[in-house]
mmCIF file of C-alpha atoms and ligand atoms in Angstrom:
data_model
loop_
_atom_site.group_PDB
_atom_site.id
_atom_site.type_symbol
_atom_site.label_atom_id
_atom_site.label_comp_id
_atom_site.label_asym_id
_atom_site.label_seq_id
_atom_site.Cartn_x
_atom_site.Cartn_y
_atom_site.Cartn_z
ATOM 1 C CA UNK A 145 14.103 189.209 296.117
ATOM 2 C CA UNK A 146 10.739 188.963 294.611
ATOM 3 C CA UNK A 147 10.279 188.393 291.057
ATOM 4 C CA UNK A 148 7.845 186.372 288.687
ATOM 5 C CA UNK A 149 10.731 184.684 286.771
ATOM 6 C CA UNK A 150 10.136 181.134 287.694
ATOM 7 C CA UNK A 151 6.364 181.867 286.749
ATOM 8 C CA UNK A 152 7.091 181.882 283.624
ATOM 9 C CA UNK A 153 6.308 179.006 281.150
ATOM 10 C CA UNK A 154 8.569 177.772 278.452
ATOM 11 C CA UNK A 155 6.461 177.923 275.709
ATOM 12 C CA UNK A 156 5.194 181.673 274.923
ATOM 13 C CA UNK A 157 1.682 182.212 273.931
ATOM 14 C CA UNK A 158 -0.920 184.766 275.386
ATOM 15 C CA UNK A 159 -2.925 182.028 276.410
ATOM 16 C CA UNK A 160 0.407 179.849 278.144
ATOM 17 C CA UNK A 161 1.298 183.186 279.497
ATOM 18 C CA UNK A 162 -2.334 184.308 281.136
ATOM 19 C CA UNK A 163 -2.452 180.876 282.868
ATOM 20 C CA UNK A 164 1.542 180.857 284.326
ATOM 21 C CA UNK A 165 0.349 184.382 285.747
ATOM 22 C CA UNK A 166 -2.652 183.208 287.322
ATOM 23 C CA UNK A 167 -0.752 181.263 289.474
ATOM 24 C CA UNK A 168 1.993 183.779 290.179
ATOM 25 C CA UNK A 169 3.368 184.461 293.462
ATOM 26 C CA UNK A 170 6.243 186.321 292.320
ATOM 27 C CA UNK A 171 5.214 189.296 295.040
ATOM 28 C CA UNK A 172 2.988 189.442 298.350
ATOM 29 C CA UNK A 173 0.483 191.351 295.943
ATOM 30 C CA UNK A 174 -1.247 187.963 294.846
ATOM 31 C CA UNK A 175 -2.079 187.664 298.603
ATOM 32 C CA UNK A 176 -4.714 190.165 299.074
ATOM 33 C CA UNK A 177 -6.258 190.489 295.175
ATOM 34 C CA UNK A 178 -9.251 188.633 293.753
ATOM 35 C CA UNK A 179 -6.909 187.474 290.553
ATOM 36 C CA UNK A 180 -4.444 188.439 288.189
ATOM 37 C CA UNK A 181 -4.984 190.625 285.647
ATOM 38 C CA UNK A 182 -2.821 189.890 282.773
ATOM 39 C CA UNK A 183 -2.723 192.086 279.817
ATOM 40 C CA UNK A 184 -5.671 191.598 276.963
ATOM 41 C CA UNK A 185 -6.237 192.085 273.038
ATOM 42 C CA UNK A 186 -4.497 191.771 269.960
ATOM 43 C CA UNK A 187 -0.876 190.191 270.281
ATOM 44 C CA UNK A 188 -0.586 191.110 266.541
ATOM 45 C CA UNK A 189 -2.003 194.919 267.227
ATOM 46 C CA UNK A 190 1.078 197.840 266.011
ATOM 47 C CA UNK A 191 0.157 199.561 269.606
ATOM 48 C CA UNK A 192 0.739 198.042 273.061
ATOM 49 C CA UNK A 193 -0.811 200.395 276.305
ATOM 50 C CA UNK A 194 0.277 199.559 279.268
ATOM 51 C CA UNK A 195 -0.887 200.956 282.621
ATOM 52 C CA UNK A 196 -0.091 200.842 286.024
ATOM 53 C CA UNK A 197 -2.050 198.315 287.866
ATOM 54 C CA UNK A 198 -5.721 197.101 287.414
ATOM 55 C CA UNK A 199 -8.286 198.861 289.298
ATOM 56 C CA UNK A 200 -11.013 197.738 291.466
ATOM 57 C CA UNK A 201 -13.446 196.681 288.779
ATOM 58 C CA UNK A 202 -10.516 194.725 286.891
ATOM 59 C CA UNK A 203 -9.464 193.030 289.530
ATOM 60 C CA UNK A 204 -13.169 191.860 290.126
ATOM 61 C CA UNK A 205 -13.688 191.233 286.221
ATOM 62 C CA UNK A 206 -10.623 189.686 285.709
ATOM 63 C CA UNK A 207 -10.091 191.981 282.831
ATOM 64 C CA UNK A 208 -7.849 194.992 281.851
ATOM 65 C CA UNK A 209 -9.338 198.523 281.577
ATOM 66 C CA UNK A 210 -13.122 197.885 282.199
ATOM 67 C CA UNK A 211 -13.525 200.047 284.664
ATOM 68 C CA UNK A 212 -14.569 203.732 284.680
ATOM 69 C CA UNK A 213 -10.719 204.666 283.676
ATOM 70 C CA UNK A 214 -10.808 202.193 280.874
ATOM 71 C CA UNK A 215 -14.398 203.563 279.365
ATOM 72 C CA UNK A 216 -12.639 206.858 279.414
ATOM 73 C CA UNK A 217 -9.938 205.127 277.586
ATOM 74 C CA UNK A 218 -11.800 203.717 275.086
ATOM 75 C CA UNK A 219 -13.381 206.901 274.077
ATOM 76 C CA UNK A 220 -10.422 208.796 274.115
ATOM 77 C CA UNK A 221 -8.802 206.374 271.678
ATOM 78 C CA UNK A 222 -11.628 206.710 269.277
ATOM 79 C CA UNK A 223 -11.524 210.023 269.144
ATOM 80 C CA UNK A 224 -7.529 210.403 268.581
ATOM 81 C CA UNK A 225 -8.287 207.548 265.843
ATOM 82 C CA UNK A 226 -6.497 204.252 267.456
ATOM 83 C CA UNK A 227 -8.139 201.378 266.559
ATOM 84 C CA UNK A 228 -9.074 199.599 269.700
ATOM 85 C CA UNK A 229 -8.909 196.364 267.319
ATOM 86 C CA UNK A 230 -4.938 197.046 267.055
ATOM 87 C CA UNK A 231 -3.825 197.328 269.993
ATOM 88 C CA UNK A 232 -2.824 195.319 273.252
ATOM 89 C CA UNK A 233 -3.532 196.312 276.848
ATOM 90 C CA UNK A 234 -1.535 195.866 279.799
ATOM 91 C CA UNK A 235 -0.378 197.012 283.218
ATOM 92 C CA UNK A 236 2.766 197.183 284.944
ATOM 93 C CA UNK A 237 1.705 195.460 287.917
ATOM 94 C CA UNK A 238 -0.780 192.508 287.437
ATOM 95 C CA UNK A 239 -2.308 192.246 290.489
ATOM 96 C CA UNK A 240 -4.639 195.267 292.128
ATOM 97 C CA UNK A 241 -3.102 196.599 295.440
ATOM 98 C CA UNK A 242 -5.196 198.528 297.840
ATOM 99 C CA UNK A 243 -5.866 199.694 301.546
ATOM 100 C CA UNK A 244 -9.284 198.692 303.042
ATOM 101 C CA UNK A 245 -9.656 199.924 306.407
ATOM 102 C CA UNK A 246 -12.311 197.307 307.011
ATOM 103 C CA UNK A 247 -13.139 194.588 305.815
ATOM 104 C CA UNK A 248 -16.109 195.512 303.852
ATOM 105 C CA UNK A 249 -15.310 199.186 302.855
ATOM 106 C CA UNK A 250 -13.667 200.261 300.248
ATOM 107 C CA UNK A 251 -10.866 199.297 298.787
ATOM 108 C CA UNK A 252 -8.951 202.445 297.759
ATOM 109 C CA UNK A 253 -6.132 202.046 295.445
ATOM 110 C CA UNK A 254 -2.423 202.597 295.956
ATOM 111 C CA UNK A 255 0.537 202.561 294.050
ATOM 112 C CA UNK A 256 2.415 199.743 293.972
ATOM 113 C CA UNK A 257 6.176 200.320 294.869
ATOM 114 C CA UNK A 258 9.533 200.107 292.609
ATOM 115 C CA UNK A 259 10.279 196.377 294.126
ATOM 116 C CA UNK A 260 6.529 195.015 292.864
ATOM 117 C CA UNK A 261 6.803 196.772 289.617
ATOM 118 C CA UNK A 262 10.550 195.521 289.534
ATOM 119 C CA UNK A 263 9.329 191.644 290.418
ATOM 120 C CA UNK A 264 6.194 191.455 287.944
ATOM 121 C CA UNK A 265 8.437 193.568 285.202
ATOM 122 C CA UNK A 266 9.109 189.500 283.172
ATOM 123 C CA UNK A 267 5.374 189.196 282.745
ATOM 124 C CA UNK A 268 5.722 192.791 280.780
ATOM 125 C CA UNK A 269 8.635 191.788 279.081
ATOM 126 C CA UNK A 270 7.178 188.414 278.043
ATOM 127 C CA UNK A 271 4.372 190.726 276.530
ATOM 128 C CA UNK A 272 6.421 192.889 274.499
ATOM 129 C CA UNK A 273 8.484 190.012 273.012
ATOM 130 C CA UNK A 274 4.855 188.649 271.999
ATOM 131 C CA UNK A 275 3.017 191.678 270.747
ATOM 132 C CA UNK A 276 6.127 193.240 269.431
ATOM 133 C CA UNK A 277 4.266 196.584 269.155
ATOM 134 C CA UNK A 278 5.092 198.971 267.296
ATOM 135 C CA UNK A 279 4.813 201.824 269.281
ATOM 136 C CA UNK A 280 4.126 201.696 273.212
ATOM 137 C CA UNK A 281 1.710 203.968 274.526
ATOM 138 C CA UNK A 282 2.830 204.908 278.602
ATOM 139 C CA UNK A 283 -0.031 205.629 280.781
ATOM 140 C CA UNK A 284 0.905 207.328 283.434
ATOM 141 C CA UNK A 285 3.955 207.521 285.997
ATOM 142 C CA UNK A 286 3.926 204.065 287.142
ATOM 143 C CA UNK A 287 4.238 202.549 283.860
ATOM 144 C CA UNK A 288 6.204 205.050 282.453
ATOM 145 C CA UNK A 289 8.969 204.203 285.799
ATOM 146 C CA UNK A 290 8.381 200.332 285.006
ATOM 147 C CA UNK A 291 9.326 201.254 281.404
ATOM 148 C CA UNK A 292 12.141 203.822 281.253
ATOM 149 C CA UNK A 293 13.392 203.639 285.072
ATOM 150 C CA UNK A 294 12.920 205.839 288.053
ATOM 151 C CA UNK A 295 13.940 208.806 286.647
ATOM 152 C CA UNK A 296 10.784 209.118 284.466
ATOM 153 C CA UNK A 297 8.416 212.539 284.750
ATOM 154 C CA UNK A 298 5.070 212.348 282.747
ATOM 155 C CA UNK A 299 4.953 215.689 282.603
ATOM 156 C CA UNK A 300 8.250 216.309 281.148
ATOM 157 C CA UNK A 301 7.960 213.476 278.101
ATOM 158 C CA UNK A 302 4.013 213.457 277.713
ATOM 159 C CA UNK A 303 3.073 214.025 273.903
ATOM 160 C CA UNK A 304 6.683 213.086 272.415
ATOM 161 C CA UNK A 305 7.861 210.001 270.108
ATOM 162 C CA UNK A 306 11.003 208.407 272.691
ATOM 163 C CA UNK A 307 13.088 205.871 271.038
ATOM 164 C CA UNK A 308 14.964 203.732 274.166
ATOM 165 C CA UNK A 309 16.226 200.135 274.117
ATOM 166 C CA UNK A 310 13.344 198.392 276.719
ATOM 167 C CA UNK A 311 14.236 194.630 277.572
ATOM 168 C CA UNK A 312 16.719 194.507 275.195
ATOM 169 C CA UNK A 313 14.117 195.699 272.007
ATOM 170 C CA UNK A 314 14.426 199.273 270.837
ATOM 171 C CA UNK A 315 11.202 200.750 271.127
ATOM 172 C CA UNK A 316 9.075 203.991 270.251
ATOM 173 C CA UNK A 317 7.168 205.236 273.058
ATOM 174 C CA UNK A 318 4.661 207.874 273.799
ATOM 175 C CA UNK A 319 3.962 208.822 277.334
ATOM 176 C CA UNK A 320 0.709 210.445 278.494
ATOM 177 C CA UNK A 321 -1.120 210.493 281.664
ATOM 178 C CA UNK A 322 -3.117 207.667 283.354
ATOM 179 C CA UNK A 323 -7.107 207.754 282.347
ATOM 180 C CA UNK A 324 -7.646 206.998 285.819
ATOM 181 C CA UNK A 325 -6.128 210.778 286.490
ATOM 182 C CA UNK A 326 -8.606 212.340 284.017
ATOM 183 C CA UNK A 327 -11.098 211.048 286.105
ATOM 184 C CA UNK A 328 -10.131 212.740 289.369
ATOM 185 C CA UNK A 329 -9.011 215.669 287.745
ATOM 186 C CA UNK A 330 -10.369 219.459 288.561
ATOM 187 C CA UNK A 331 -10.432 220.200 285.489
ATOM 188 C CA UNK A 332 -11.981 216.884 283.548
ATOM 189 C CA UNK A 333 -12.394 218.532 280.036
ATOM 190 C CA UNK A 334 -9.337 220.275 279.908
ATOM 191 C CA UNK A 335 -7.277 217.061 281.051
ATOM 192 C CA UNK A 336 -9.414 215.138 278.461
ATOM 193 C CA UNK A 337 -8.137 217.071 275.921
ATOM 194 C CA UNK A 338 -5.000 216.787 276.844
ATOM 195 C CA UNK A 339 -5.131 212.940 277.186
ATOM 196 C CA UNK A 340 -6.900 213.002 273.216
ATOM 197 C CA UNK A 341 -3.370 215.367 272.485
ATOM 198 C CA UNK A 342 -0.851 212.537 273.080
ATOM 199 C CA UNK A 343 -3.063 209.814 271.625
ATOM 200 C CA UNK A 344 -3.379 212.038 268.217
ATOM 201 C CA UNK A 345 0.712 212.168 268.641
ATOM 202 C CA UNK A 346 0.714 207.933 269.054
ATOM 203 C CA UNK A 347 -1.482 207.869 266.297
ATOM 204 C CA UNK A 348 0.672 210.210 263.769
ATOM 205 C CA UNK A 349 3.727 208.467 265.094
ATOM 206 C CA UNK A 350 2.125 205.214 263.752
ATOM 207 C CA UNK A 351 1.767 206.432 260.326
HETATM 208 FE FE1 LIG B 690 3.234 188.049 290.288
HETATM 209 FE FE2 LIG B 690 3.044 190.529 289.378
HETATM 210 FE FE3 LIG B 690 1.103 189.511 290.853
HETATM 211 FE FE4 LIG B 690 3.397 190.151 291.985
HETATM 212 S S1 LIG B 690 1.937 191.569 291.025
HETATM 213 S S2 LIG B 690 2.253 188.239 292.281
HETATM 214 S S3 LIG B 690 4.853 189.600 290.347
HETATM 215 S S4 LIG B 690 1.700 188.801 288.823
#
């Protein structure tokens, strides 16, 4: 089955681990993508986001959360009062999936599926063990799945402290939704706000 396991180098680091997943062909999603995206900031920081998958921009940059989604982000954090120089930023999935329908259009995103979340879940796990953050900010459903298993609803959790056991560390968590949904959303203000909400919770829950 497909996993990144034997991507992984012996020796932990964020710089050992950024070049093992540069070269990882742990799922058919390397095939396709301009590069891997592997997670980005502090490893000392006491808060560890993690999305779902980089986005178009990323996966051109090379870098998490520089596109539109991540700008939003950004500003959102600032405002909830989360210092962007304490925390680490990840995704689920490293490498950007999409559907093109030719060769120079678009590339529109899509999610990636239980099996590639499942198969790049060490390189997340390697991160945690690093960063050991003290609380995890979710964004979104895909990250929130990769996290806390299938059964996971954003809108059920969003805003709350949740204490599980994640590879084998207990963890605090707070979910909230994807930035990326803000931006598509009918309602942009309103879902702002909302995102600002949880991020005030993360940032009480930090103390
Ligand atoms: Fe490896 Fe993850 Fe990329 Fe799949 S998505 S090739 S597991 S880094």
């Amino acid at each position: 089955d497909y996993t990144a396991e034997p991507f992984l180098p012996e020796k932990v680091t964020l710089t050992t681990l950024r070049r093992a997943a540069a070269e990882c062909r742990g799922c058919p999603l390397h095939e396709n993508a301009t590069q891997t995206v592997f997670g980005a900031g502090n490893t000392d920081a006491h808060v560890m986001l993690v999305g779902e998958q980089p986005g178009d921009q990323e996966d051109r940059q090379g870098k998490p959360f520089v596109g539109p989604a991540g700008k939003l982000l950004d500003c959102a954090l600032a405002e909830a009062g989360i210092d962007p120089d304490d925390t680490y930023v990840t995704n689920a999935v490293k490498h950007f999936k999409f559907t093109q329908a030719e060769p120079k259009k678009r590339r529109i995103h899509k999610a990636p599926s239980l099996r590639e979340m499942t198969a790049c879940g060490p390189w997340l796990a390697a991160e945690l063990a690093l960063v050991e953050p003290e609380l995890i900010v979710v964004l979104g459903a895909t990250a929130g799945k990769a996290l806390l298993g299938s059964s996971f609803r954003v809108t059920q959790v969003r805003g709350t402290v949740l204490e599980e056991e994640i590879h084998g560390r207990a963890e605090r968590l707070v979910p909230t939704v994807h930035p990326s949904s803000v931006l598509r959303s009918d309602d942009r203000e309103a879902a702002y706000r909302g995102l600002v909400g949880d991020l005030e919770v993360a940032a009480r829950a930090l103390g």
